[in-house]
Short mmCIF file of C-alpha atoms and ligand atoms in Angstrom, two decimals:
data_model
loop_
_atom_site.label_atom_id
_atom_site.label_comp_id
_atom_site.label_asym_id
_atom_site.label_seq_id
_atom_site.Cartn_x
_atom_site.Cartn_y
_atom_site.Cartn_z
CA MET L 1 -56.41 51.67 -8.83
CA HIS L 2 -58.65 50.18 -11.50
CA LEU L 3 -61.95 49.61 -9.74
CA VAL L 4 -64.60 47.05 -10.65
CA VAL L 5 -67.99 48.01 -9.25
CA ALA L 6 -69.83 44.76 -8.47
CA SER L 7 -73.10 46.10 -9.84
CA GLY L 8 -75.27 45.80 -12.89
CA ASN L 9 -76.96 49.11 -12.10
CA ALA L 10 -75.50 51.67 -14.49
CA HIS L 11 -76.92 54.57 -12.45
CA LYS L 12 -74.93 53.54 -9.38
CA THR L 13 -71.78 53.16 -11.46
CA ALA L 14 -72.23 56.60 -13.00
CA GLU L 15 -72.60 58.19 -9.55
CA ILE L 16 -69.58 56.31 -8.18
CA ARG L 17 -67.46 57.30 -11.20
CA ARG L 18 -68.48 60.94 -10.86
CA ILE L 19 -67.90 61.09 -7.09
CA LEU L 20 -64.48 59.40 -7.21
CA GLY L 21 -63.28 61.37 -10.25
CA ASP L 22 -59.56 60.95 -10.83
CA LEU L 23 -58.91 59.41 -7.41
CA VAL L 24 -59.10 56.09 -9.25
CA THR L 25 -57.61 55.27 -12.64
CA SER L 26 -60.80 53.81 -14.07
CA VAL L 27 -64.17 52.40 -13.06
CA GLU L 28 -66.03 49.59 -14.77
CA ASP L 29 -68.99 47.49 -13.67
CA LEU L 30 -70.52 44.11 -14.41
CA SER L 31 -71.68 45.26 -17.85
CA ALA L 32 -68.02 44.67 -18.84
CA HIS L 33 -68.23 41.10 -17.46
CA PRO L 34 -71.22 39.33 -18.97
CA GLU L 35 -69.64 36.01 -17.95
CA ILE L 36 -70.64 36.77 -14.33
CA LYS L 37 -74.14 35.42 -13.81
CA GLU L 38 -76.76 37.22 -11.71
CA ILE L 39 -75.70 37.22 -8.06
CA GLN L 40 -78.35 36.08 -5.56
CA GLU L 41 -78.74 38.66 -2.81
CA THR L 42 -79.70 36.39 0.07
CA GLY L 43 -78.46 38.59 2.93
CA ALA L 44 -80.68 40.07 5.63
CA THR L 45 -78.81 43.39 5.74
CA PHE L 46 -77.27 45.81 3.26
CA GLU L 47 -73.82 44.87 4.49
CA GLU L 48 -74.44 41.12 4.09
CA ASN L 49 -75.60 41.63 0.51
CA ALA L 50 -72.67 43.94 -0.24
CA VAL L 51 -70.27 41.24 1.02
CA ILE L 52 -71.96 38.59 -1.18
CA LYS L 53 -71.69 40.81 -4.28
CA ALA L 54 -68.07 41.81 -3.63
CA LEU L 55 -66.76 38.31 -2.90
CA GLU L 56 -68.64 36.58 -5.74
CA THR L 57 -67.40 39.15 -8.22
CA GLY L 58 -63.88 38.82 -6.81
CA ARG L 59 -63.98 35.03 -7.19
CA ALA L 60 -64.97 35.41 -10.84
CA LEU L 61 -62.35 38.04 -11.70
CA GLY L 62 -59.37 36.60 -9.84
CA ASP L 63 -56.86 37.76 -7.28
CA GLY L 64 -55.65 41.08 -8.60
CA ALA L 65 -58.95 42.89 -9.08
CA TRP L 66 -60.08 45.66 -6.75
CA ILE L 67 -63.82 45.20 -6.22
CA LEU L 68 -66.25 47.71 -4.72
CA SER L 69 -69.84 46.61 -4.16
CA ASP L 70 -72.88 48.74 -3.31
CA ASP L 71 -76.00 47.46 -1.63
CA SER L 72 -78.48 50.20 -0.94
CA GLY L 73 -82.13 50.98 -0.49
CA LEU L 74 -84.87 52.95 1.14
CA GLU L 75 -86.23 52.47 4.67
CA VAL L 76 -89.65 54.01 5.30
CA ASP L 77 -90.58 54.39 8.97
CA ALA L 78 -94.36 54.13 8.44
CA LEU L 79 -93.76 50.79 6.68
CA GLY L 80 -91.60 49.35 9.46
CA GLY L 81 -88.39 49.96 7.50
CA LYS L 82 -89.60 48.46 4.19
CA PRO L 83 -88.68 48.13 1.40
CA GLY L 84 -85.14 47.99 2.88
CA VAL L 85 -82.99 45.26 1.33
CA TYR L 86 -85.92 44.48 -0.99
CA SER L 87 -85.93 47.98 -2.52
CA ALA L 88 -85.01 46.76 -6.02
CA ARG L 89 -87.67 44.00 -5.95
CA TYR L 90 -90.38 45.78 -3.91
CA SER L 91 -93.18 45.04 -6.35
CA GLY L 92 -91.83 41.60 -7.29
CA ALA L 93 -88.93 39.87 -9.02
CA GLY L 94 -87.91 41.78 -12.13
CA ALA L 95 -89.81 44.89 -11.03
CA SER L 96 -88.96 48.18 -12.72
CA ASP L 97 -88.10 51.32 -10.75
CA ALA L 98 -91.44 52.78 -11.92
CA ASP L 99 -93.38 49.74 -10.60
CA ASN L 100 -91.67 50.09 -7.24
CA ARG L 101 -92.49 53.79 -7.00
CA VAL L 102 -96.16 53.09 -7.76
CA LYS L 103 -96.28 50.47 -5.02
CA LEU L 104 -94.60 52.79 -2.53
CA LEU L 105 -97.06 55.60 -3.24
CA GLU L 106 -99.97 53.15 -2.82
CA LYS L 107 -98.62 51.96 0.54
CA MET L 108 -98.18 55.57 1.68
CA ALA L 109 -101.71 56.65 0.73
CA GLY L 110 -103.46 58.07 3.78
CA ILE L 111 -100.22 58.67 5.63
CA ASP L 112 -100.70 62.35 5.48
CA GLY L 113 -97.48 64.04 6.35
CA GLU L 114 -98.03 64.83 10.01
CA GLU L 115 -94.69 65.30 11.72
CA ASN L 116 -92.31 62.50 10.71
CA SER L 117 -95.04 60.22 9.46
CA ARG L 118 -93.57 60.11 5.93
CA SER L 119 -90.00 59.96 7.25
CA ALA L 120 -87.53 57.67 5.49
CA ARG L 121 -83.85 57.22 4.82
CA PHE L 122 -81.61 55.95 2.08
CA ARG L 123 -78.88 53.57 3.24
CA CYS L 124 -75.82 52.29 1.44
CA ALA L 125 -73.23 49.68 2.41
CA MET L 126 -70.14 49.34 0.26
CA VAL L 127 -67.58 46.56 0.55
CA LEU L 128 -64.07 46.79 -0.83
CA ALA L 129 -62.55 43.39 -1.58
CA ARG L 130 -59.45 41.96 -3.22
CA GLY L 131 -58.00 38.46 -3.48
CA GLY L 132 -61.11 36.87 -2.03
CA GLN L 133 -60.91 38.98 1.14
CA LYS L 134 -63.19 41.70 2.47
CA ILE L 135 -60.89 44.64 3.10
CA ALA L 136 -63.23 47.34 4.42
CA VAL L 137 -66.88 48.32 4.76
CA PHE L 138 -68.08 51.89 4.15
CA GLU L 139 -71.59 52.96 5.09
CA GLY L 140 -73.70 56.04 4.48
CA ALA L 141 -77.26 57.13 5.24
CA LEU L 142 -79.41 60.14 4.49
CA GLU L 143 -82.68 61.13 6.20
CA GLY L 144 -85.64 62.56 4.31
CA VAL L 145 -89.36 62.24 3.63
CA ILE L 146 -91.46 60.54 0.96
CA ALA L 147 -93.21 63.02 -1.36
CA ASN L 148 -96.94 62.75 -2.07
CA ALA L 149 -96.32 62.29 -5.80
CA GLU L 150 -93.41 61.74 -8.17
CA LYS L 151 -91.52 64.94 -8.92
CA GLY L 152 -88.61 65.41 -11.33
CA GLU L 153 -86.77 63.33 -13.88
CA GLN L 154 -83.24 63.22 -12.46
CA GLY L 155 -81.68 60.15 -10.90
CA PHE L 156 -83.17 56.66 -10.67
CA GLY L 157 -85.01 54.30 -8.35
CA TYR L 158 -86.92 56.20 -5.67
CA ASP L 159 -85.22 59.57 -6.35
CA SER L 160 -88.36 61.28 -7.65
CA LEU L 161 -90.14 60.38 -4.37
CA PHE L 162 -87.39 61.25 -1.88
CA ILE L 163 -87.06 64.75 -0.40
CA PRO L 164 -83.75 64.96 1.49
CA GLU L 165 -83.66 66.60 4.90
CA GLY L 166 -83.30 70.38 4.61
CA TYR L 167 -84.75 70.58 1.08
CA SER L 168 -88.21 70.99 -0.42
CA GLU L 169 -87.41 69.30 -3.77
CA THR L 170 -86.97 65.60 -4.48
CA PHE L 171 -83.71 64.06 -5.71
CA GLY L 172 -85.57 63.85 -9.01
CA GLN L 173 -85.60 67.66 -9.11
CA LEU L 174 -82.23 68.49 -7.56
CA PRO L 175 -79.08 68.56 -9.76
CA PRO L 176 -76.96 65.37 -9.63
CA GLU L 177 -74.06 67.20 -7.95
CA VAL L 178 -76.35 68.21 -5.08
CA LYS L 179 -77.50 64.60 -4.66
CA ASN L 180 -73.93 63.28 -4.82
CA SER L 181 -72.70 65.79 -2.23
CA MET L 182 -75.05 64.45 0.45
CA SER L 183 -76.44 61.08 -0.62
CA HIS L 184 -76.06 57.77 1.20
CA ARG L 185 -73.72 56.68 -1.63
CA GLY L 186 -71.79 59.95 -1.51
CA ARG L 187 -71.32 59.59 2.25
CA ALA L 188 -70.11 55.99 1.98
CA LEU L 189 -67.69 57.08 -0.77
CA GLU L 190 -66.32 59.90 1.41
CA LYS L 191 -65.20 57.15 3.82
CA PHE L 192 -63.72 55.17 0.92
CA LYS L 193 -61.79 58.32 -0.11
CA LEU L 194 -60.39 58.61 3.43
CA TRP L 195 -59.33 54.97 3.28
CA LEU L 196 -57.77 55.49 -0.15
CA ALA L 197 -55.76 58.49 1.03
CA ARG L 198 -54.10 56.38 3.70
CA GLN L 199 -52.93 53.55 1.45
CA ASP L 200 -49.58 52.86 -0.08
CA LEU L 201 -50.77 51.79 -3.50
CA PRO L 202 -48.72 51.90 -6.69
CA ASN L 203 -49.98 54.54 -9.11
CA GLU L 204 -50.26 54.16 -12.89
CA ASN L 205 -46.46 54.54 -13.24
CA GLY L 206 -45.77 51.86 -10.68
CA CYS L 207 -44.69 54.44 -8.05
CA SER L 208 -45.95 54.50 -4.49
CA ASN L 209 -48.37 57.25 -3.54
CA HIS L 210 -48.24 56.68 0.20
CA VAL L 211 -49.80 59.57 2.09
CA GLY L 212 -49.55 58.65 5.73
CA ASN L 213 -50.14 55.98 8.30
CA GLN L 214 -53.54 54.43 8.30
CA LYS L 215 -55.54 55.34 11.38
CA LYS L 216 -57.44 52.28 12.45
CA ALA L 217 -61.08 52.29 11.40
CA GLU L 218 -61.30 56.05 10.95
CA TRP L 219 -63.31 55.48 7.76
CA GLU L 220 -65.67 53.15 9.57
CA THR L 221 -67.06 55.77 11.95
P1 LIG J 301 -76.91 45.76 -8.13
O1 LIG J 301 -77.35 44.80 -7.07
O2 LIG J 301 -76.52 45.08 -9.41
O3 LIG J 301 -75.88 46.72 -7.63
P2 LIG J 301 -79.55 46.87 -7.82
O4 LIG J 301 -80.27 48.03 -8.42
O5 LIG J 301 -80.31 45.56 -7.79
O6 LIG J 301 -78.16 46.69 -8.56
P3 LIG J 301 -79.61 46.91 -4.94
O7 LIG J 301 -79.91 45.46 -4.80
O8 LIG J 301 -78.61 47.53 -4.01
O9 LIG J 301 -79.09 47.28 -6.38
O10 LIG J 301 -80.99 47.69 -4.83
C1 LIG J 301 -80.97 49.05 -4.64
C2 LIG J 301 -82.32 49.64 -4.99
O11 LIG J 301 -82.58 50.69 -4.03
C3 LIG J 301 -82.27 50.33 -6.35
O12 LIG J 301 -82.73 49.47 -7.37
C4 LIG J 301 -83.18 51.53 -6.13
O13 LIG J 301 -84.50 51.14 -6.30
C5 LIG J 301 -82.95 51.88 -4.66
N1 LIG J 301 -81.86 52.87 -4.54
C6 LIG J 301 -80.60 52.68 -4.08
N2 LIG J 301 -79.90 53.81 -4.17
C7 LIG J 301 -80.71 54.73 -4.69
C8 LIG J 301 -80.55 56.08 -5.05
O14 LIG J 301 -79.39 56.70 -4.92
N3 LIG J 301 -81.60 56.72 -5.56
C9 LIG J 301 -82.78 56.09 -5.73
N4 LIG J 301 -83.02 54.82 -5.43
C10 LIG J 301 -81.99 54.13 -4.92
#
């Protein structure tokens, strides 16, 4: 399977490529398709936005393309679930990751880390589409807390502010393979891998690589 990731975020693509490894033939993203204009994310949920991105990209690329979209973000309990679907634009349209982290730290000032008060989670919804149809949805989430200050240089977005459950370092400090093994994106992709293993898709040589009968919705749980 040649996979087109319906994203302009090179960090997401790099994580997806690394997590899927040789389970797919190749992975490209929208940087290879400058003809596709910016997609408006008008959905109210991660899944709605992931559907919009997958189907618009599919329409532009035509029937044969396998599309995987990723809509993701951070929900902070003390902020009523914000920034949520607005994570990429938290401090305004065209905001940088650094701007968004500054705003988050400002909003969290005075929330002092009593039990659960800085609790948060990353969420990810991925949609697989082909031929104009949504084929499957894969979701993942990861609980954690918001650090008091930025720590570490790894990753992107809110990584240097997010301490995953069970750890004392942020994703900015932890090695990428540790993040990928537990992240919201990693968990959604584990479900995609399960789905993939149950398909009867032709491989690079045109031969079938059928593994077994698909169990209904096993990857959706
Ligand atoms: P595309 O829509 O082109 O895929 P985007 O960056 O705009 O790229 P989203 O609309 O899904 O993607 O916004 C996701 C934002 O949530 C992203 O910009 C980060 O700020 C944050 N985010 C998502 N996953 C993250 C991760 O693994 N680590 C840190 N921050 C993450």
